[in-house]
């Protein structure tokens, strides 16, 4: 199995609904996003998928969230914008955008701070 990973980032604000602490108030993060995809198949050039393709699809999702108040945009206008839910959102959205049938999203890791991260995989 070949696993390829890209890393990008974005900035946004959120407030956690029903949270019994400071994070219930409006605050922001410089999020780091790590996307790993996997494939057992390489093309004739020895490539599973071009890193540029993974970056391109990930940046489409990042663009929706960058410099936004997450609580005001779908799906986080209803879904609590926790790091866990953001990681799953990236996983699901990127999985829809990568159309190579031999390549699957393996996991998404979202870093809320340099010392706190969540990984989502199926």
mmCIF file of N, CA, C and O in Angstrom, residues 5-67:
data_model
loop_
_atom_site.group_PDB
_atom_site.id
_atom_site.type_symbol
_atom_site.label_atom_id
_atom_site.label_comp_id
_atom_site.label_asym_id
_atom_site.label_seq_id
_atom_site.Cartn_x
_atom_site.Cartn_y
_atom_site.Cartn_z
ATOM 1 N N UNK A 5 0.845 11.916 1.515
ATOM 2 C CA UNK A 5 0.323 12.915 2.449
ATOM 3 C C UNK A 5 0.677 14.315 1.970
ATOM 4 O O UNK A 5 1.791 14.554 1.513
ATOM 5 N N UNK A 6 -0.288 15.225 2.098
ATOM 6 C CA UNK A 6 -0.032 16.647 1.886
ATOM 7 C C UNK A 6 -0.433 17.399 3.154
ATOM 8 O O UNK A 6 -1.243 16.904 3.954
ATOM 9 N N UNK A 7 0.131 18.574 3.306
ATOM 10 C CA UNK A 7 -0.159 19.409 4.478
ATOM 11 C C UNK A 7 -0.485 20.812 3.987
ATOM 12 O O UNK A 7 0.200 21.343 3.110
ATOM 13 N N UNK A 8 -1.531 21.384 4.537
ATOM 14 C CA UNK A 8 -1.885 22.765 4.242
ATOM 15 C C UNK A 8 -2.466 23.383 5.502
ATOM 16 O O UNK A 8 -2.488 22.742 6.555
ATOM 17 N N UNK A 9 -2.957 24.599 5.404
ATOM 18 C CA UNK A 9 -3.517 25.257 6.588
ATOM 19 C C UNK A 9 -4.561 26.281 6.188
ATOM 20 O O UNK A 9 -4.698 26.628 5.013
ATOM 21 N N UNK A 10 -5.283 26.731 7.185
ATOM 22 C CA UNK A 10 -6.254 27.805 7.007
ATOM 23 C C UNK A 10 -6.521 28.437 8.360
ATOM 24 O O UNK A 10 -6.181 27.871 9.401
ATOM 25 N N UNK A 11 -7.120 29.607 8.327
ATOM 26 C CA UNK A 11 -7.477 30.316 9.556
ATOM 27 C C UNK A 11 -8.982 30.497 9.585
ATOM 28 O O UNK A 11 -9.603 30.782 8.558
ATOM 29 N N UNK A 12 -9.571 30.284 10.746
ATOM 30 C CA UNK A 12 -11.008 30.525 10.896
ATOM 31 C C UNK A 12 -11.339 30.702 12.373
ATOM 32 O O UNK A 12 -10.533 30.397 13.247
ATOM 33 N N UNK A 13 -12.555 31.162 12.592
ATOM 34 C CA UNK A 13 -13.058 31.343 13.956
ATOM 35 C C UNK A 13 -14.243 30.409 14.168
ATOM 36 O O UNK A 13 -14.889 29.981 13.207
ATOM 37 N N UNK A 14 -14.488 30.070 15.414
ATOM 38 C CA UNK A 14 -15.668 29.284 15.765
ATOM 39 C C UNK A 14 -15.974 29.493 17.235
ATOM 40 O O UNK A 14 -15.196 30.081 17.976
ATOM 41 N N UNK A 15 -17.130 29.019 17.626
ATOM 42 C CA UNK A 15 -17.494 28.919 19.034
ATOM 43 C C UNK A 15 -18.201 27.583 19.193
ATOM 44 O O UNK A 15 -18.978 27.180 18.335
ATOM 45 N N UNK A 16 -17.874 26.878 20.249
ATOM 46 C CA UNK A 16 -18.428 25.543 20.450
ATOM 47 C C UNK A 16 -19.735 25.625 21.220
ATOM 48 O O UNK A 16 -19.776 26.130 22.349
ATOM 49 N N UNK A 17 -20.785 25.121 20.595
ATOM 50 C CA UNK A 17 -22.110 25.120 21.227
ATOM 51 C C UNK A 17 -22.129 24.117 22.382
ATOM 52 O O UNK A 17 -21.568 23.031 22.277
ATOM 53 N N UNK A 18 -22.778 24.506 23.458
ATOM 54 C CA UNK A 18 -22.964 23.630 24.617
ATOM 55 C C UNK A 18 -21.646 23.191 25.254
ATOM 56 O O UNK A 18 -21.590 22.149 25.898
ATOM 57 N N UNK A 19 -20.616 23.971 25.099
ATOM 58 C CA UNK A 19 -19.316 23.652 25.701
ATOM 59 C C UNK A 19 -19.219 24.363 27.046
ATOM 60 O O UNK A 19 -19.466 25.566 27.130
ATOM 61 N N UNK A 20 -18.852 23.641 28.103
ATOM 62 C CA UNK A 20 -18.834 24.251 29.440
ATOM 63 C C UNK A 20 -17.512 24.948 29.775
ATOM 64 O O UNK A 20 -16.913 24.686 30.803
ATOM 65 N N UNK A 21 -17.046 25.811 28.889
ATOM 66 C CA UNK A 21 -15.775 26.478 29.157
ATOM 67 C C UNK A 21 -15.535 27.609 28.176
ATOM 68 O O UNK A 21 -16.424 28.031 27.443
ATOM 69 N N UNK A 22 -14.285 28.079 28.162
ATOM 70 C CA UNK A 22 -13.914 29.233 27.360
ATOM 71 C C UNK A 22 -14.197 29.066 25.869
ATOM 72 O O UNK A 22 -14.475 30.043 25.175
ATOM 73 N N UNK A 23 -14.117 27.857 25.362
ATOM 74 C CA UNK A 23 -14.286 27.635 23.915
ATOM 75 C C UNK A 23 -15.725 27.851 23.445
ATOM 76 O O UNK A 23 -15.994 27.823 22.239
ATOM 77 N N UNK A 24 -16.630 28.094 24.374
ATOM 78 C CA UNK A 24 -17.997 28.448 23.983
ATOM 79 C C UNK A 24 -18.039 29.878 23.436
ATOM 80 O O UNK A 24 -18.960 30.229 22.701
ATOM 81 N N UNK A 25 -17.020 30.663 23.778
ATOM 82 C CA UNK A 25 -16.933 32.028 23.261
ATOM 83 C C UNK A 25 -16.234 32.029 21.906
ATOM 84 O O UNK A 25 -15.436 31.134 21.588
ATOM 85 N N UNK A 26 -16.508 33.034 21.117
ATOM 86 C CA UNK A 26 -15.874 33.201 19.815
ATOM 87 C C UNK A 26 -14.355 33.250 19.967
ATOM 88 O O UNK A 26 -13.830 33.988 20.798
ATOM 89 N N UNK A 27 -13.656 32.427 19.181
ATOM 90 C CA UNK A 27 -12.194 32.422 19.168
ATOM 91 C C UNK A 27 -11.718 31.843 17.838
ATOM 92 O O UNK A 27 -12.504 31.266 17.094
ATOM 93 N N UNK A 28 -10.455 32.002 17.536
ATOM 94 C CA UNK A 28 -9.946 31.560 16.245
ATOM 95 C C UNK A 28 -8.762 30.629 16.367
ATOM 96 O O UNK A 28 -8.143 30.514 17.430
ATOM 97 N N UNK A 29 -8.473 29.967 15.246
ATOM 98 C CA UNK A 29 -7.339 29.050 15.166
ATOM 99 C C UNK A 29 -6.663 29.201 13.814
ATOM 100 O O UNK A 29 -7.306 29.533 12.814
ATOM 101 N N UNK A 30 -5.389 28.893 13.795
ATOM 102 C CA UNK A 30 -4.668 28.659 12.555
ATOM 103 C C UNK A 30 -4.558 27.133 12.437
ATOM 104 O O UNK A 30 -3.681 26.517 13.039
ATOM 105 N N UNK A 31 -5.509 26.560 11.728
ATOM 106 C CA UNK A 31 -5.627 25.113 11.609
ATOM 107 C C UNK A 31 -4.584 24.568 10.633
ATOM 108 O O UNK A 31 -4.314 25.178 9.600
ATOM 109 N N UNK A 32 -4.024 23.417 10.944
ATOM 110 C CA UNK A 32 -3.186 22.697 9.987
ATOM 111 C C UNK A 32 -3.956 21.450 9.574
ATOM 112 O O UNK A 32 -4.562 20.784 10.416
ATOM 113 N N UNK A 33 -3.926 21.155 8.287
ATOM 114 C CA UNK A 33 -4.669 20.028 7.723
ATOM 115 C C UNK A 33 -3.680 19.074 7.071
ATOM 116 O O UNK A 33 -2.914 19.483 6.197
ATOM 117 N N UNK A 34 -3.695 17.815 7.498
ATOM 118 C CA UNK A 34 -2.893 16.771 6.869
ATOM 119 C C UNK A 34 -3.854 15.784 6.223
ATOM 120 O O UNK A 34 -4.733 15.244 6.899
ATOM 121 N N UNK A 35 -3.688 15.566 4.927
ATOM 122 C CA UNK A 35 -4.540 14.638 4.189
ATOM 123 C C UNK A 35 -3.673 13.500 3.677
ATOM 124 O O UNK A 35 -2.685 13.735 2.968
ATOM 125 N N UNK A 36 -4.040 12.273 4.033
ATOM 126 C CA UNK A 36 -3.344 11.087 3.541
ATOM 127 C C UNK A 36 -4.288 10.291 2.656
ATOM 128 O O UNK A 36 -5.450 10.066 3.022
ATOM 129 N N UNK A 37 -3.786 9.908 1.490
ATOM 130 C CA UNK A 37 -4.537 9.046 0.582
ATOM 131 C C UNK A 37 -3.719 7.785 0.355
ATOM 132 O O UNK A 37 -2.501 7.764 0.576
ATOM 133 N N UNK A 38 -4.384 6.728 -0.077
ATOM 134 C CA UNK A 38 -3.677 5.468 -0.286
ATOM 135 C C UNK A 38 -4.102 4.817 -1.597
ATOM 136 O O UNK A 38 -5.203 5.051 -2.099
ATOM 137 N N UNK A 39 -3.194 4.011 -2.112
ATOM 138 C CA UNK A 39 -3.456 3.269 -3.343
ATOM 139 C C UNK A 39 -2.529 2.057 -3.381
ATOM 140 O O UNK A 39 -1.391 2.128 -2.918
ATOM 141 N N UNK A 40 -3.022 0.985 -3.939
ATOM 142 C CA UNK A 40 -2.179 -0.186 -4.181
ATOM 143 C C UNK A 40 -1.676 -0.205 -5.615
ATOM 144 O O UNK A 40 -0.883 -1.064 -5.980
ATOM 145 N N UNK A 41 -2.132 0.760 -6.412
ATOM 146 C CA UNK A 41 -1.858 0.784 -7.837
ATOM 147 C C UNK A 41 -1.036 2.016 -8.199
ATOM 148 O O UNK A 41 -1.320 3.111 -7.719
ATOM 149 N N UNK A 42 -0.030 1.821 -9.044
ATOM 150 C CA UNK A 42 0.735 2.924 -9.604
ATOM 151 C C UNK A 42 0.478 2.982 -11.098
ATOM 152 O O UNK A 42 0.248 1.959 -11.735
ATOM 153 N N UNK A 43 0.551 4.182 -11.660
ATOM 154 C CA UNK A 43 0.398 4.309 -13.108
ATOM 155 C C UNK A 43 1.709 3.924 -13.805
ATOM 156 O O UNK A 43 2.682 3.511 -13.149
ATOM 157 N N UNK A 44 1.758 4.070 -15.111
ATOM 158 C CA UNK A 44 2.943 3.680 -15.876
ATOM 159 C C UNK A 44 4.183 4.485 -15.506
ATOM 160 O O UNK A 44 5.304 4.047 -15.750
ATOM 161 N N UNK A 45 3.972 5.653 -14.897
ATOM 162 C CA UNK A 45 5.091 6.487 -14.464
ATOM 163 C C UNK A 45 5.544 6.158 -13.054
ATOM 164 O O UNK A 45 6.491 6.758 -12.543
ATOM 165 N N UNK A 46 4.843 5.247 -12.393
ATOM 166 C CA UNK A 46 5.175 4.901 -11.015
ATOM 167 C C UNK A 46 4.556 5.830 -9.986
ATOM 168 O O UNK A 46 5.071 5.989 -8.886
ATOM 169 N N UNK A 47 3.428 6.461 -10.356
ATOM 170 C CA UNK A 47 2.752 7.423 -9.484
ATOM 171 C C UNK A 47 1.357 6.914 -9.138
ATOM 172 O O UNK A 47 0.619 6.476 -10.026
ATOM 173 N N UNK A 48 1.001 6.997 -7.867
ATOM 174 C CA UNK A 48 -0.360 6.620 -7.446
ATOM 175 C C UNK A 48 -1.334 7.742 -7.808
ATOM 176 O O UNK A 48 -2.379 7.508 -8.417
ATOM 177 N N UNK A 49 -0.993 8.956 -7.417
ATOM 178 C CA UNK A 49 -1.740 10.175 -7.745
ATOM 179 C C UNK A 49 -0.767 11.331 -7.571
ATOM 180 O O UNK A 49 0.070 11.311 -6.657
ATOM 181 N N UNK A 50 -0.869 12.305 -8.421
ATOM 182 C CA UNK A 50 0.025 13.459 -8.336
ATOM 183 C C UNK A 50 -0.268 14.231 -7.053
ATOM 184 O O UNK A 50 -1.433 14.478 -6.722
ATOM 185 N N UNK A 51 0.776 14.600 -6.324
ATOM 186 C CA UNK A 51 0.588 15.408 -5.121
ATOM 187 C C UNK A 51 -0.201 16.676 -5.433
ATOM 188 O O UNK A 51 -0.988 17.141 -4.610
ATOM 189 N N UNK A 52 0.003 17.230 -6.630
ATOM 190 C CA UNK A 52 -0.715 18.446 -7.005
ATOM 191 C C UNK A 52 -2.224 18.222 -7.021
ATOM 192 O O UNK A 52 -2.984 19.124 -6.685
ATOM 193 N N UNK A 53 -2.657 17.032 -7.405
ATOM 194 C CA UNK A 53 -4.091 16.724 -7.425
ATOM 195 C C UNK A 53 -4.657 16.678 -6.001
ATOM 196 O O UNK A 53 -5.738 17.197 -5.735
ATOM 197 N N UNK A 54 -3.933 16.069 -5.088
ATOM 198 C CA UNK A 54 -4.381 16.024 -3.686
ATOM 199 C C UNK A 54 -4.453 17.449 -3.129
ATOM 200 O O UNK A 54 -5.435 17.830 -2.489
ATOM 201 N N UNK A 55 -3.423 18.249 -3.403
ATOM 202 C CA UNK A 55 -3.399 19.635 -2.931
ATOM 203 C C UNK A 55 -4.544 20.441 -3.533
ATOM 204 O O UNK A 55 -5.204 21.214 -2.829
ATOM 205 N N UNK A 56 -4.778 20.255 -4.820
ATOM 206 C CA UNK A 56 -5.836 21.007 -5.508
ATOM 207 C C UNK A 56 -7.195 20.738 -4.874
ATOM 208 O O UNK A 56 -7.954 21.664 -4.575
ATOM 209 N N UNK A 57 -7.519 19.479 -4.662
ATOM 210 C CA UNK A 57 -8.827 19.121 -4.101
ATOM 211 C C UNK A 57 -8.936 19.569 -2.645
ATOM 212 O O UNK A 57 -9.992 20.030 -2.206
ATOM 213 N N UNK A 58 -7.857 19.451 -1.903
ATOM 214 C CA UNK A 58 -7.867 19.890 -0.505
ATOM 215 C C UNK A 58 -8.054 21.403 -0.430
ATOM 216 O O UNK A 58 -8.816 21.910 0.400
ATOM 217 N N UNK A 59 -7.396 22.143 -1.299
ATOM 218 C CA UNK A 59 -7.513 23.609 -1.286
ATOM 219 C C UNK A 59 -8.931 24.070 -1.635
ATOM 220 O O UNK A 59 -9.372 25.112 -1.160
ATOM 221 N N UNK A 60 -9.656 23.278 -2.438
ATOM 222 C CA UNK A 60 -11.054 23.614 -2.710
ATOM 223 C C UNK A 60 -11.879 23.584 -1.425
ATOM 224 O O UNK A 60 -12.753 24.424 -1.207
ATOM 225 N N UNK A 61 -11.600 22.612 -0.578
ATOM 226 C CA UNK A 61 -12.319 22.515 0.702
ATOM 227 C C UNK A 61 -11.823 23.608 1.652
ATOM 228 O O UNK A 61 -12.630 24.269 2.318
ATOM 229 N N UNK A 62 -10.517 23.824 1.695
ATOM 230 C CA UNK A 62 -9.953 24.876 2.546
ATOM 231 C C UNK A 62 -10.567 26.229 2.207
ATOM 232 O O UNK A 62 -10.916 27.004 3.103
ATOM 233 N N UNK A 63 -10.728 26.500 0.923
ATOM 234 C CA UNK A 63 -11.244 27.803 0.490
ATOM 235 C C UNK A 63 -12.630 28.091 1.082
ATOM 236 O O UNK A 63 -12.963 29.237 1.360
ATOM 237 N N UNK A 64 -13.424 27.041 1.295
ATOM 238 C CA UNK A 64 -14.765 27.222 1.865
ATOM 239 C C UNK A 64 -14.699 27.693 3.323
ATOM 240 O O UNK A 64 -15.610 28.354 3.805
ATOM 241 N N UNK A 65 -13.627 27.300 4.034
ATOM 242 C CA UNK A 65 -13.539 27.550 5.474
ATOM 243 C C UNK A 65 -12.586 28.667 5.855
ATOM 244 O O UNK A 65 -12.686 29.228 6.952
ATOM 245 N N UNK A 66 -11.656 29.003 4.966
ATOM 246 C CA UNK A 66 -10.611 29.962 5.299
ATOM 247 C C UNK A 66 -11.188 31.354 5.560
ATOM 248 O O UNK A 66 -11.989 31.869 4.776
ATOM 249 N N UNK A 67 -10.764 31.938 6.675
ATOM 250 C CA UNK A 67 -11.190 33.276 7.102
ATOM 251 C C UNK A 67 -12.711 33.399 7.182
ATOM 252 O O UNK A 67 -13.291 34.391 6.758
#
